[in-house]
């Protein structure tokens, strides 16, 4: 998932419907991140892989294709409804070597040293106590097992999150980004994330970055619908604006989106850090 857990103003059912609607687009655009994570984890035939916060199947489904029938992938997510699309895709791909299970990453109960590698794509930064999830993953990995995590860069690097905030700030004050609270930018500094990993028993071996789009639209109006649809703090503030200010904010978003037009479409994304750590 590229978005934080649901805000209070929308239900899980509403969020699942929104994510399902955008899943094909996001999966297609972010495929290079998933594939690179699996490359860095050296995923190959016969391996056992744990994918935490799988959402609708990234990168767990790709991992299952790599490990083949002699391997196994366990994909986990906090909400079972998020995994329904992943299960549907696994069935369509005739993958019998993958299981999707609902569970809280911070309280994972898995056999110790039962996986060769683990992946966490854009999730740890949103967890209340990510160090607990990392400790559980550490226990589940075999000695020298690899963990590959994706986290987002800073506000100036991640336009899909910063553009809505920047435009809304012209109409309403926004709360500052707190480095110690769950947010997109929590681990924008890879050195900060390194400290968390080391505290959970891991040794960081490699860090790299790549810029990746997470959404695309034909025009700015499509970007506005995408921002409103995911119901985050900016969308909530937009709903509270008087109608004329809502229109003015939308116009600002539409104007600024044009800076990100590529190949005839507007694409918003950002810089993601890929961090490789060993048990």
mmCIF file of C-alpha atoms in Angstrom:
data_model
loop_
_atom_site.group_PDB
_atom_site.id
_atom_site.type_symbol
_atom_site.label_atom_id
_atom_site.label_comp_id
_atom_site.label_asym_id
_atom_site.label_seq_id
_atom_site.Cartn_x
_atom_site.Cartn_y
_atom_site.Cartn_z
ATOM 1 C CA UNK A 1 0.000 0.000 0.000
ATOM 2 C CA UNK A 2 1.139 3.530 -0.757
ATOM 3 C CA UNK A 3 -1.322 5.231 1.642
ATOM 4 C CA UNK A 4 -1.522 5.281 5.440
ATOM 5 C CA UNK A 5 -4.095 3.348 7.438
ATOM 6 C CA UNK A 6 -7.640 4.742 7.269
ATOM 7 C CA UNK A 7 -8.507 7.960 9.008
ATOM 8 C CA UNK A 8 -11.461 8.037 11.353
ATOM 9 C CA UNK A 9 -13.734 9.649 8.802
ATOM 10 C CA UNK A 10 -13.923 6.623 6.484
ATOM 11 C CA UNK A 11 -14.466 2.948 7.210
ATOM 12 C CA UNK A 12 -12.274 0.022 6.259
ATOM 13 C CA UNK A 13 -14.943 -1.100 3.800
ATOM 14 C CA UNK A 14 -14.835 2.276 2.049
ATOM 15 C CA UNK A 15 -11.047 2.258 1.972
ATOM 16 C CA UNK A 16 -10.890 -1.271 0.601
ATOM 17 C CA UNK A 17 -13.281 -0.276 -2.194
ATOM 18 C CA UNK A 18 -11.082 2.735 -3.036
ATOM 19 C CA UNK A 19 -7.845 0.732 -3.013
ATOM 20 C CA UNK A 20 -9.463 -1.986 -5.137
ATOM 21 C CA UNK A 21 -10.520 0.626 -7.684
ATOM 22 C CA UNK A 22 -6.965 1.924 -8.033
ATOM 23 C CA UNK A 23 -5.162 -1.388 -7.587
ATOM 24 C CA UNK A 24 -4.451 -2.202 -11.231
ATOM 25 C CA UNK A 25 -2.961 1.236 -11.833
ATOM 26 C CA UNK A 26 -0.835 1.234 -8.697
ATOM 27 C CA UNK A 27 0.387 -2.335 -9.204
ATOM 28 C CA UNK A 28 1.435 -1.548 -12.777
ATOM 29 C CA UNK A 29 3.206 1.691 -11.889
ATOM 30 C CA UNK A 30 4.997 0.373 -8.809
ATOM 31 C CA UNK A 31 6.036 -2.990 -10.286
ATOM 32 C CA UNK A 32 9.702 -1.867 -10.568
ATOM 33 C CA UNK A 33 9.853 -1.377 -6.784
ATOM 34 C CA UNK A 34 8.415 -4.822 -6.083
ATOM 35 C CA UNK A 35 10.753 -6.481 -8.555
ATOM 36 C CA UNK A 36 13.785 -4.647 -7.222
ATOM 37 C CA UNK A 37 12.900 -5.625 -3.646
ATOM 38 C CA UNK A 38 12.791 -9.280 -4.685
ATOM 39 C CA UNK A 39 16.107 -8.902 -6.518
ATOM 40 C CA UNK A 40 17.718 -7.410 -3.418
ATOM 41 C CA UNK A 41 16.326 -10.249 -1.291
ATOM 42 C CA UNK A 42 17.761 -12.763 -3.776
ATOM 43 C CA UNK A 43 14.406 -14.512 -4.071
ATOM 44 C CA UNK A 44 14.711 -17.740 -6.036
ATOM 45 C CA UNK A 45 13.272 -21.249 -6.417
ATOM 46 C CA UNK A 46 12.526 -23.166 -3.255
ATOM 47 C CA UNK A 47 12.723 -20.244 -0.847
ATOM 48 C CA UNK A 48 10.266 -19.433 1.938
ATOM 49 C CA UNK A 49 9.287 -15.744 1.922
ATOM 50 C CA UNK A 50 7.348 -13.654 4.432
ATOM 51 C CA UNK A 51 5.652 -10.531 3.063
ATOM 52 C CA UNK A 52 4.346 -8.215 5.786
ATOM 53 C CA UNK A 53 1.544 -5.743 4.984
ATOM 54 C CA UNK A 54 0.850 -7.400 1.627
ATOM 55 C CA UNK A 55 -2.257 -5.355 0.947
ATOM 56 C CA UNK A 56 -3.576 -6.584 -2.367
ATOM 57 C CA UNK A 57 -0.563 -8.744 -3.145
ATOM 58 C CA UNK A 58 2.584 -6.652 -3.611
ATOM 59 C CA UNK A 59 5.203 -7.994 -3.734
ATOM 60 C CA UNK A 60 3.999 -11.374 -2.410
ATOM 61 C CA UNK A 61 2.412 -12.570 -5.663
ATOM 62 C CA UNK A 62 5.590 -11.810 -7.592
ATOM 63 C CA UNK A 63 7.606 -13.618 -4.937
ATOM 64 C CA UNK A 64 5.409 -16.708 -5.315
ATOM 65 C CA UNK A 65 6.124 -16.783 -9.025
ATOM 66 C CA UNK A 66 9.854 -16.629 -8.319
ATOM 67 C CA UNK A 67 10.039 -19.303 -5.634
ATOM 68 C CA UNK A 68 8.062 -21.780 -7.743
ATOM 69 C CA UNK A 69 6.186 -24.871 -6.583
ATOM 70 C CA UNK A 70 9.018 -25.955 -4.267
ATOM 71 C CA UNK A 71 8.876 -22.645 -2.378
ATOM 72 C CA UNK A 72 6.287 -20.907 -0.227
ATOM 73 C CA UNK A 73 5.129 -17.322 0.386
ATOM 74 C CA UNK A 74 3.088 -16.082 3.338
ATOM 75 C CA UNK A 75 1.473 -12.691 2.802
ATOM 76 C CA UNK A 76 0.039 -10.942 5.847
ATOM 77 C CA UNK A 77 -2.018 -7.801 6.320
ATOM 78 C CA UNK A 78 -3.867 -6.189 9.202
ATOM 79 C CA UNK A 79 -7.271 -6.353 7.462
ATOM 80 C CA UNK A 80 -8.509 -9.511 5.790
ATOM 81 C CA UNK A 81 -10.582 -7.536 3.291
ATOM 82 C CA UNK A 82 -7.394 -6.080 1.829
ATOM 83 C CA UNK A 83 -6.223 -9.589 1.011
ATOM 84 C CA UNK A 84 -9.287 -10.616 -0.999
ATOM 85 C CA UNK A 85 -7.915 -9.152 -4.237
ATOM 86 C CA UNK A 86 -4.581 -10.878 -3.569
ATOM 87 C CA UNK A 87 -6.353 -14.211 -3.129
ATOM 88 C CA UNK A 88 -8.318 -13.639 -6.336
ATOM 89 C CA UNK A 89 -5.111 -12.941 -8.240
ATOM 90 C CA UNK A 90 -3.361 -15.969 -6.775
ATOM 91 C CA UNK A 91 -6.270 -18.125 -7.958
ATOM 92 C CA UNK A 92 -6.196 -16.547 -11.426
ATOM 93 C CA UNK A 93 -2.448 -17.216 -11.646
ATOM 94 C CA UNK A 94 -2.923 -20.806 -10.405
ATOM 95 C CA UNK A 95 -0.492 -20.213 -7.545
ATOM 96 C CA UNK A 96 -0.768 -22.938 -4.930
ATOM 97 C CA UNK A 97 2.413 -21.958 -3.080
ATOM 98 C CA UNK A 98 1.081 -18.818 -1.415
ATOM 99 C CA UNK A 99 -1.142 -18.148 1.584
ATOM 100 C CA UNK A 100 -2.678 -14.860 2.690
ATOM 101 C CA UNK A 101 -3.425 -14.436 6.360
ATOM 102 C CA UNK A 102 -4.844 -11.516 8.355
ATOM 103 C CA UNK A 103 -2.778 -10.475 11.355
ATOM 104 C CA UNK A 104 -1.105 -7.600 13.172
ATOM 105 C CA UNK A 105 2.589 -7.338 12.248
ATOM 106 C CA UNK A 106 3.374 -6.194 15.787
ATOM 107 C CA UNK A 107 2.050 -9.437 17.290
ATOM 108 C CA UNK A 108 3.063 -11.953 14.612
ATOM 109 C CA UNK A 109 3.063 -15.524 15.892
ATOM 110 C CA UNK A 110 5.180 -17.543 13.474
ATOM 111 C CA UNK A 111 7.591 -20.447 13.963
ATOM 112 C CA UNK A 112 11.075 -19.185 14.703
ATOM 113 C CA UNK A 113 13.643 -19.318 11.886
ATOM 114 C CA UNK A 114 11.052 -20.502 9.353
ATOM 115 C CA UNK A 115 11.639 -18.037 6.478
ATOM 116 C CA UNK A 116 14.589 -17.335 4.216
ATOM 117 C CA UNK A 117 13.637 -13.727 3.456
ATOM 118 C CA UNK A 118 11.072 -11.070 4.316
ATOM 119 C CA UNK A 119 9.730 -7.974 2.582
ATOM 120 C CA UNK A 120 7.833 -4.936 3.848
ATOM 121 C CA UNK A 121 6.722 -2.448 1.197
ATOM 122 C CA UNK A 122 5.632 1.012 2.407
ATOM 123 C CA UNK A 123 4.145 -0.077 5.724
ATOM 124 C CA UNK A 124 6.529 0.196 8.675
ATOM 125 C CA UNK A 125 6.290 3.994 8.744
ATOM 126 C CA UNK A 126 2.560 3.764 9.510
ATOM 127 C CA UNK A 127 2.748 1.248 12.358
ATOM 128 C CA UNK A 128 2.316 2.496 15.944
ATOM 129 C CA UNK A 129 5.263 0.360 17.141
ATOM 130 C CA UNK A 130 7.285 -0.707 14.097
ATOM 131 C CA UNK A 131 10.148 -1.976 16.233
ATOM 132 C CA UNK A 132 7.848 -4.708 17.552
ATOM 133 C CA UNK A 133 7.020 -5.821 14.011
ATOM 134 C CA UNK A 134 10.722 -5.884 13.156
ATOM 135 C CA UNK A 135 11.492 -7.993 16.217
ATOM 136 C CA UNK A 136 8.821 -10.501 15.147
ATOM 137 C CA UNK A 137 10.214 -10.614 11.627
ATOM 138 C CA UNK A 138 13.734 -11.104 13.010
ATOM 139 C CA UNK A 139 12.561 -14.162 14.957
ATOM 140 C CA UNK A 140 10.811 -15.622 11.908
ATOM 141 C CA UNK A 141 13.909 -15.340 9.704
ATOM 142 C CA UNK A 142 16.555 -18.005 9.512
ATOM 143 C CA UNK A 143 20.134 -17.031 10.445
ATOM 144 C CA UNK A 144 21.533 -14.700 7.774
ATOM 145 C CA UNK A 145 18.048 -14.255 6.310
ATOM 146 C CA UNK A 146 17.450 -10.981 4.466
ATOM 147 C CA UNK A 147 14.832 -8.319 5.096
ATOM 148 C CA UNK A 148 14.097 -5.758 2.368
ATOM 149 C CA UNK A 149 12.021 -2.693 3.258
ATOM 150 C CA UNK A 150 10.699 0.194 1.186
ATOM 151 C CA UNK A 151 10.186 3.567 2.874
ATOM 152 C CA UNK A 152 9.443 6.997 1.418
ATOM 153 C CA UNK A 153 11.825 9.940 1.180
ATOM 154 C CA UNK A 154 11.243 13.438 2.538
ATOM 155 C CA UNK A 155 8.480 15.936 1.679
ATOM 156 C CA UNK A 156 10.565 17.598 -1.030
ATOM 157 C CA UNK A 157 11.065 14.175 -2.674
ATOM 158 C CA UNK A 158 7.560 12.685 -2.505
ATOM 159 C CA UNK A 159 5.158 14.730 -4.588
ATOM 160 C CA UNK A 160 2.148 12.435 -4.220
ATOM 161 C CA UNK A 161 2.019 13.395 -0.526
ATOM 162 C CA UNK A 162 3.577 16.870 -0.554
ATOM 163 C CA UNK A 163 1.537 18.410 -3.387
ATOM 164 C CA UNK A 164 -1.824 17.982 -1.600
ATOM 165 C CA UNK A 165 -0.302 19.345 1.623
ATOM 166 C CA UNK A 166 1.408 22.257 -0.104
ATOM 167 C CA UNK A 167 -1.715 23.417 -1.917
ATOM 168 C CA UNK A 168 -3.963 23.010 1.126
ATOM 169 C CA UNK A 169 -1.545 25.045 3.269
ATOM 170 C CA UNK A 170 -2.557 28.099 1.224
ATOM 171 C CA UNK A 171 -6.060 27.797 2.653
ATOM 172 C CA UNK A 172 -5.700 26.208 6.090
ATOM 173 C CA UNK A 173 -2.814 25.686 8.546
ATOM 174 C CA UNK A 174 -1.537 22.123 8.538
ATOM 175 C CA UNK A 175 -0.063 20.259 11.493
ATOM 176 C CA UNK A 176 3.702 19.795 11.229
ATOM 177 C CA UNK A 177 5.132 16.429 10.255
ATOM 178 C CA UNK A 178 6.241 14.810 13.515
ATOM 179 C CA UNK A 179 9.230 12.489 13.003
ATOM 180 C CA UNK A 180 8.198 10.087 15.773
ATOM 181 C CA UNK A 181 4.581 9.569 14.722
ATOM 182 C CA UNK A 182 3.181 7.347 11.955
ATOM 183 C CA UNK A 183 3.320 9.152 8.610
ATOM 184 C CA UNK A 184 4.565 8.912 5.034
ATOM 185 C CA UNK A 185 7.794 10.688 6.004
ATOM 186 C CA UNK A 186 8.619 8.876 9.253
ATOM 187 C CA UNK A 187 11.693 7.155 7.791
ATOM 188 C CA UNK A 188 12.609 9.745 5.191
ATOM 189 C CA UNK A 189 16.123 9.643 6.664
ATOM 190 C CA UNK A 190 17.547 6.161 6.025
ATOM 191 C CA UNK A 191 20.026 6.654 8.859
ATOM 192 C CA UNK A 192 17.112 7.021 11.255
ATOM 193 C CA UNK A 193 15.652 3.802 9.895
ATOM 194 C CA UNK A 194 19.034 2.099 10.211
ATOM 195 C CA UNK A 195 18.981 2.820 13.949
ATOM 196 C CA UNK A 196 15.531 1.230 14.293
ATOM 197 C CA UNK A 197 16.642 -1.864 12.378
ATOM 198 C CA UNK A 198 19.803 -2.245 14.442
ATOM 199 C CA UNK A 199 17.771 -1.929 17.627
ATOM 200 C CA UNK A 200 15.696 -4.906 16.448
ATOM 201 C CA UNK A 201 18.763 -7.071 15.837
ATOM 202 C CA UNK A 202 19.359 -6.473 12.118
ATOM 203 C CA UNK A 203 22.537 -5.394 10.346
ATOM 204 C CA UNK A 204 21.956 -2.991 7.458
ATOM 205 C CA UNK A 205 23.915 -4.085 4.390
ATOM 206 C CA UNK A 206 22.697 -1.865 1.571
ATOM 207 C CA UNK A 207 20.607 1.248 0.911
ATOM 208 C CA UNK A 208 19.520 2.621 -2.456
ATOM 209 C CA UNK A 209 16.824 4.913 -3.814
ATOM 210 C CA UNK A 210 14.586 5.110 -6.848
ATOM 211 C CA UNK A 211 11.854 7.446 -8.029
ATOM 212 C CA UNK A 212 8.566 5.725 -8.740
ATOM 213 C CA UNK A 213 5.047 6.922 -9.703
ATOM 214 C CA UNK A 214 2.140 5.632 -7.632
ATOM 215 C CA UNK A 215 -0.742 7.197 -9.553
ATOM 216 C CA UNK A 216 -1.533 8.678 -12.944
ATOM 217 C CA UNK A 217 -4.414 10.649 -14.398
ATOM 218 C CA UNK A 218 -5.394 12.198 -17.688
ATOM 219 C CA UNK A 219 -5.789 15.614 -16.078
ATOM 220 C CA UNK A 220 -5.695 17.514 -12.822
ATOM 221 C CA UNK A 221 -9.328 16.789 -12.108
ATOM 222 C CA UNK A 222 -8.410 13.112 -11.936
ATOM 223 C CA UNK A 223 -5.707 13.918 -9.386
ATOM 224 C CA UNK A 224 -8.236 15.840 -7.277
ATOM 225 C CA UNK A 225 -10.565 12.826 -7.306
ATOM 226 C CA UNK A 226 -7.667 10.589 -6.261
ATOM 227 C CA UNK A 227 -6.741 12.876 -3.343
ATOM 228 C CA UNK A 228 -10.339 13.135 -2.173
ATOM 229 C CA UNK A 229 -10.925 9.422 -2.608
ATOM 230 C CA UNK A 230 -8.263 8.247 -0.178
ATOM 231 C CA UNK A 231 -9.716 10.348 2.620
ATOM 232 C CA UNK A 232 -6.511 11.456 4.325
ATOM 233 C CA UNK A 233 -6.050 14.617 6.399
ATOM 234 C CA UNK A 234 -5.917 16.888 3.335
ATOM 235 C CA UNK A 235 -9.127 15.409 1.937
ATOM 236 C CA UNK A 236 -10.817 15.943 5.287
ATOM 237 C CA UNK A 237 -9.708 19.591 5.349
ATOM 238 C CA UNK A 238 -10.942 20.015 1.770
ATOM 239 C CA UNK A 239 -14.393 18.815 2.778
ATOM 240 C CA UNK A 240 -14.474 21.418 5.542
ATOM 241 C CA UNK A 241 -13.643 24.356 3.260
ATOM 242 C CA UNK A 242 -16.459 26.618 2.039
ATOM 243 C CA UNK A 243 -17.499 25.736 -1.531
ATOM 244 C CA UNK A 244 -15.641 28.661 -3.102
ATOM 245 C CA UNK A 245 -12.426 27.747 -1.279
ATOM 246 C CA UNK A 246 -12.823 24.103 -2.267
ATOM 247 C CA UNK A 247 -12.968 25.199 -5.901
ATOM 248 C CA UNK A 248 -9.939 27.434 -5.398
ATOM 249 C CA UNK A 249 -7.975 24.593 -3.794
ATOM 250 C CA UNK A 250 -8.901 22.238 -6.634
ATOM 251 C CA UNK A 251 -7.711 24.848 -9.121
ATOM 252 C CA UNK A 252 -4.365 25.036 -7.291
ATOM 253 C CA UNK A 253 -3.972 21.249 -7.419
ATOM 254 C CA UNK A 254 -4.865 21.179 -11.118
ATOM 255 C CA UNK A 255 -2.383 23.955 -11.895
ATOM 256 C CA UNK A 256 0.503 22.387 -9.979
ATOM 257 C CA UNK A 257 -0.163 18.916 -11.379
ATOM 258 C CA UNK A 258 0.901 20.056 -14.822
ATOM 259 C CA UNK A 259 4.509 20.114 -13.608
ATOM 260 C CA UNK A 260 4.297 16.321 -13.399
ATOM 261 C CA UNK A 261 2.877 15.568 -16.831
ATOM 262 C CA UNK A 262 4.807 12.757 -18.526
ATOM 263 C CA UNK A 263 3.956 11.120 -21.825
ATOM 264 C CA UNK A 264 0.560 12.756 -22.003
ATOM 265 C CA UNK A 265 -0.457 11.829 -18.449
ATOM 266 C CA UNK A 266 0.074 13.350 -15.037
ATOM 267 C CA UNK A 267 2.046 11.054 -12.734
ATOM 268 C CA UNK A 268 2.645 11.590 -9.031
ATOM 269 C CA UNK A 269 5.008 9.496 -6.979
ATOM 270 C CA UNK A 270 8.221 10.025 -5.132
ATOM 271 C CA UNK A 271 11.627 8.812 -4.048
ATOM 272 C CA UNK A 272 11.557 5.543 -2.156
ATOM 273 C CA UNK A 273 14.415 4.129 -0.127
ATOM 274 C CA UNK A 274 15.119 0.411 -0.418
ATOM 275 C CA UNK A 275 16.917 -0.897 2.641
ATOM 276 C CA UNK A 276 18.462 -4.366 2.878
ATOM 277 C CA UNK A 277 19.151 -5.793 6.330
ATOM 278 C CA UNK A 278 20.412 -9.185 7.490
ATOM 279 C CA UNK A 279 19.375 -11.158 10.549
#
